Amino acid sequence: MTSTVVVVAGDGAGDVVAALDGLHNVRAIPRGERQPAEVMELAARSAATYVVHDADPLAEVAAAWTGFFDGTGVIGGLEVAAGRWWPADLEAWLRGHPRVVPDRAGLPSGGVVVA
């Protein structure tokens, strides 16, 4: 893929994306009834300079944060939603990043120095 991908998120995102359709070098993909994976597949196949869509890849995490702060979320819901971001082999992924990783990233307290 050589396109610049822009995600429009929030209320009215689908209308914004639809309004961009027809602009020169822009491929607008309103999600509508499509599954996010289908939107990503269409975006990956596009040859347009800019691909704009409204399939927010972090919508589930945003909803979990909202539920956490509003007190309406299920216990552990935020951890489950945010935990999906972590790679399957977290330790190997961290070894590829030689720096101090703070304990707020879900690692043991005191931070971990990864060499």
PDB file of C-alpha atoms in Angstrom:
ATOM      1  CA  MET A   1       0.000   0.000   0.000  1.00  0.00           C
ATOM      2  CA  THR A   2       1.356   3.405  -0.938  1.00  0.00           C
ATOM      3  CA  SER A   3      -1.667   5.444   0.113  1.00  0.00           C
ATOM      4  CA  THR A   4      -1.901   7.766   3.081  1.00  0.00           C
ATOM      5  CA  VAL A   5      -4.767   6.409   5.173  1.00  0.00           C
ATOM      6  CA  VAL A   6      -6.915   8.791   7.192  1.00  0.00           C
ATOM      7  CA  VAL A   7      -9.440   7.553   9.759  1.00  0.00           C
ATOM      8  CA  VAL A   8     -12.314   9.887  10.571  1.00  0.00           C
ATOM      9  CA  ALA A   9     -13.823   8.982  13.941  1.00  0.00           C
ATOM     10  CA  GLY A  10     -16.692  10.268  16.029  1.00  0.00           C
ATOM     11  CA  ASP A  11     -20.248  11.382  15.487  1.00  0.00           C
ATOM     12  CA  GLY A  12     -21.001  12.063  11.854  1.00  0.00           C
ATOM     13  CA  ALA A  13     -17.785  10.423  10.633  1.00  0.00           C
ATOM     14  CA  GLY A  14     -19.620   8.488   7.924  1.00  0.00           C
ATOM     15  CA  ASP A  15     -21.113  11.708   6.530  1.00  0.00           C
ATOM     16  CA  VAL A  16     -17.692  13.387   6.491  1.00  0.00           C
ATOM     17  CA  VAL A  17     -16.134  10.439   4.662  1.00  0.00           C
ATOM     18  CA  ALA A  18     -18.989  10.271   2.152  1.00  0.00           C
ATOM     19  CA  ALA A  19     -18.613  14.003   1.448  1.00  0.00           C
ATOM     20  CA  LEU A  20     -14.952  13.464   0.497  1.00  0.00           C
ATOM     21  CA  ASP A  21     -15.808  10.941  -2.185  1.00  0.00           C
ATOM     22  CA  GLY A  22     -15.074  12.303  -5.645  1.00  0.00           C
ATOM     23  CA  LEU A  23     -12.182  14.521  -4.622  1.00  0.00           C
ATOM     24  CA  HIS A  24      -9.101  14.159  -6.794  1.00  0.00           C
ATOM     25  CA  ASN A  25      -6.721  11.420  -5.501  1.00  0.00           C
ATOM     26  CA  VAL A  26      -9.086  10.510  -2.662  1.00  0.00           C
ATOM     27  CA  ARG A  27     -10.740   7.120  -2.188  1.00  0.00           C
ATOM     28  CA  ALA A  28     -13.486   7.549   0.405  1.00  0.00           C
ATOM     29  CA  ILE A  29     -14.764   4.338   1.996  1.00  0.00           C
ATOM     30  CA  PRO A  30     -17.726   4.930   4.317  1.00  0.00           C
ATOM     31  CA  ARG A  31     -18.106   1.912   6.566  1.00  0.00           C
ATOM     32  CA  GLY A  32     -21.891   1.715   6.438  1.00  0.00           C
ATOM     33  CA  GLU A  33     -22.846  -1.936   6.896  1.00  0.00           C
ATOM     34  CA  ARG A  34     -19.338  -3.236   6.122  1.00  0.00           C
ATOM     35  CA  GLN A  35     -17.246  -5.027   8.702  1.00  0.00           C
ATOM     36  CA  PRO A  36     -14.011  -3.206   9.682  1.00  0.00           C
ATOM     37  CA  ALA A  37     -11.925  -5.969   8.071  1.00  0.00           C
ATOM     38  CA  GLU A  38     -13.685  -5.401   4.749  1.00  0.00           C
ATOM     39  CA  VAL A  39     -12.977  -1.662   4.950  1.00  0.00           C
ATOM     40  CA  MET A  40      -9.295  -2.374   5.670  1.00  0.00           C
ATOM     41  CA  GLU A  41      -9.134  -4.760   2.699  1.00  0.00           C
ATOM     42  CA  LEU A  42     -10.615  -2.135   0.377  1.00  0.00           C
ATOM     43  CA  ALA A  43      -8.189   0.474   1.720  1.00  0.00           C
ATOM     44  CA  ALA A  44      -5.222  -1.853   1.211  1.00  0.00           C
ATOM     45  CA  ARG A  45      -6.166  -2.457  -2.432  1.00  0.00           C
ATOM     46  CA  SER A  46      -6.633   1.210  -3.267  1.00  0.00           C
ATOM     47  CA  ALA A  47      -4.161   2.995  -5.498  1.00  0.00           C
ATOM     48  CA  ALA A  48      -5.399   6.477  -4.517  1.00  0.00           C
ATOM     49  CA  THR A  49      -3.016   8.933  -2.904  1.00  0.00           C
ATOM     50  CA  TYR A  50      -5.367   9.297   0.073  1.00  0.00           C
ATOM     51  CA  VAL A  51      -7.745   6.709   1.486  1.00  0.00           C
ATOM     52  CA  VAL A  52     -10.295   7.997   3.972  1.00  0.00           C
ATOM     53  CA  HIS A  53     -12.576   5.728   6.009  1.00  0.00           C
ATOM     54  CA  ASP A  54     -14.555   5.720   9.229  1.00  0.00           C
ATOM     55  CA  ALA A  55     -13.835   2.203  10.524  1.00  0.00           C
ATOM     56  CA  ASP A  56     -12.177   3.387  13.743  1.00  0.00           C
ATOM     57  CA  PRO A  57      -9.666   0.693  14.770  1.00  0.00           C
ATOM     58  CA  LEU A  58      -9.769   1.924  18.377  1.00  0.00           C
ATOM     59  CA  ALA A  59     -13.550   2.302  18.745  1.00  0.00           C
ATOM     60  CA  GLU A  60     -13.798  -0.658  21.108  1.00  0.00           C
ATOM     61  CA  VAL A  61     -10.999   0.706  23.299  1.00  0.00           C
ATOM     62  CA  ALA A  62     -12.593   4.180  23.316  1.00  0.00           C
ATOM     63  CA  ALA A  63     -15.923   2.689  24.373  1.00  0.00           C
ATOM     64  CA  ALA A  64     -14.196   0.726  27.144  1.00  0.00           C
ATOM     65  CA  TRP A  65     -12.472   3.892  28.434  1.00  0.00           C
ATOM     66  CA  THR A  66     -15.805   5.726  28.384  1.00  0.00           C
ATOM     67  CA  GLY A  67     -17.434   2.923  30.347  1.00  0.00           C
ATOM     68  CA  PHE A  68     -14.525   2.907  32.806  1.00  0.00           C
ATOM     69  CA  PHE A  69     -14.770   6.638  33.535  1.00  0.00           C
ATOM     70  CA  ASP A  70     -18.583   6.724  33.512  1.00  0.00           C
ATOM     71  CA  GLY A  71     -18.711   3.740  35.845  1.00  0.00           C
ATOM     72  CA  THR A  72     -20.954   1.879  33.411  1.00  0.00           C
ATOM     73  CA  GLY A  73     -18.350  -0.549  32.076  1.00  0.00           C
ATOM     74  CA  VAL A  74     -18.010  -4.154  33.086  1.00  0.00           C
ATOM     75  CA  ILE A  75     -15.210  -5.014  35.502  1.00  0.00           C
ATOM     76  CA  GLY A  76     -12.181  -5.910  33.412  1.00  0.00           C
ATOM     77  CA  GLY A  77     -13.735  -4.604  30.177  1.00  0.00           C
ATOM     78  CA  LEU A  78     -11.085  -1.942  29.695  1.00  0.00           C
ATOM     79  CA  GLU A  79      -8.276  -4.401  30.313  1.00  0.00           C
ATOM     80  CA  VAL A  80      -9.722  -6.814  27.780  1.00  0.00           C
ATOM     81  CA  ALA A  81     -10.244  -4.122  25.122  1.00  0.00           C
ATOM     82  CA  ALA A  82      -6.826  -2.530  25.646  1.00  0.00           C
ATOM     83  CA  GLY A  83      -5.134  -5.907  26.004  1.00  0.00           C
ATOM     84  CA  ARG A  84      -6.003  -6.797  22.440  1.00  0.00           C
ATOM     85  CA  TRP A  85      -3.486  -4.231  21.293  1.00  0.00           C
ATOM     86  CA  TRP A  86      -0.515  -6.050  22.838  1.00  0.00           C
ATOM     87  CA  PRO A  87       1.352  -8.436  20.556  1.00  0.00           C
ATOM     88  CA  ALA A  88       1.066 -12.133  21.323  1.00  0.00           C
ATOM     89  CA  ASP A  89       4.756 -12.370  22.292  1.00  0.00           C
ATOM     90  CA  LEU A  90       5.060  -9.224  24.397  1.00  0.00           C
ATOM     91  CA  GLU A  91       8.537  -9.992  25.731  1.00  0.00           C
ATOM     92  CA  ALA A  92       9.997 -10.480  22.238  1.00  0.00           C
ATOM     93  CA  TRP A  93       8.301  -7.292  21.078  1.00  0.00           C
ATOM     94  CA  LEU A  94       9.780  -5.362  24.010  1.00  0.00           C
ATOM     95  CA  ARG A  95      13.258  -6.768  23.360  1.00  0.00           C
ATOM     96  CA  GLY A  96      13.087  -5.058  19.986  1.00  0.00           C
ATOM     97  CA  HIS A  97      12.726  -1.689  21.756  1.00  0.00           C
ATOM     98  CA  PRO A  98      15.875  -1.013  23.821  1.00  0.00           C
ATOM     99  CA  ARG A  99      14.630   1.517  26.372  1.00  0.00           C
ATOM    100  CA  VAL A 100      12.954   1.753  29.759  1.00  0.00           C
ATOM    101  CA  VAL A 101       9.311   0.767  29.630  1.00  0.00           C
ATOM    102  CA  PRO A 102       7.241   2.308  32.458  1.00  0.00           C
ATOM    103  CA  ASP A 103       5.153   0.132  34.716  1.00  0.00           C
ATOM    104  CA  ARG A 104       2.009   1.894  33.534  1.00  0.00           C
ATOM    105  CA  ALA A 105       2.305  -0.059  30.297  1.00  0.00           C
ATOM    106  CA  GLY A 106       1.096  -3.108  32.213  1.00  0.00           C
ATOM    107  CA  LEU A 107       4.512  -4.427  33.184  1.00  0.00           C
ATOM    108  CA  PRO A 108       5.818  -5.162  36.699  1.00  0.00           C
ATOM    109  CA  SER A 109       6.152  -2.086  38.913  1.00  0.00           C
ATOM    110  CA  GLY A 110       9.357  -0.064  38.796  1.00  0.00           C
ATOM    111  CA  GLY A 111       9.685  -0.311  35.039  1.00  0.00           C
ATOM    112  CA  VAL A 112      11.725  -2.753  33.057  1.00  0.00           C
ATOM    113  CA  VAL A 113      14.953  -2.017  31.265  1.00  0.00           C
ATOM    114  CA  VAL A 114      14.979  -3.925  28.041  1.00  0.00           C
ATOM    115  CA  ALA A 115      18.373  -4.362  26.418  1.00  0.00           C
TER     116      ALA A 115
END
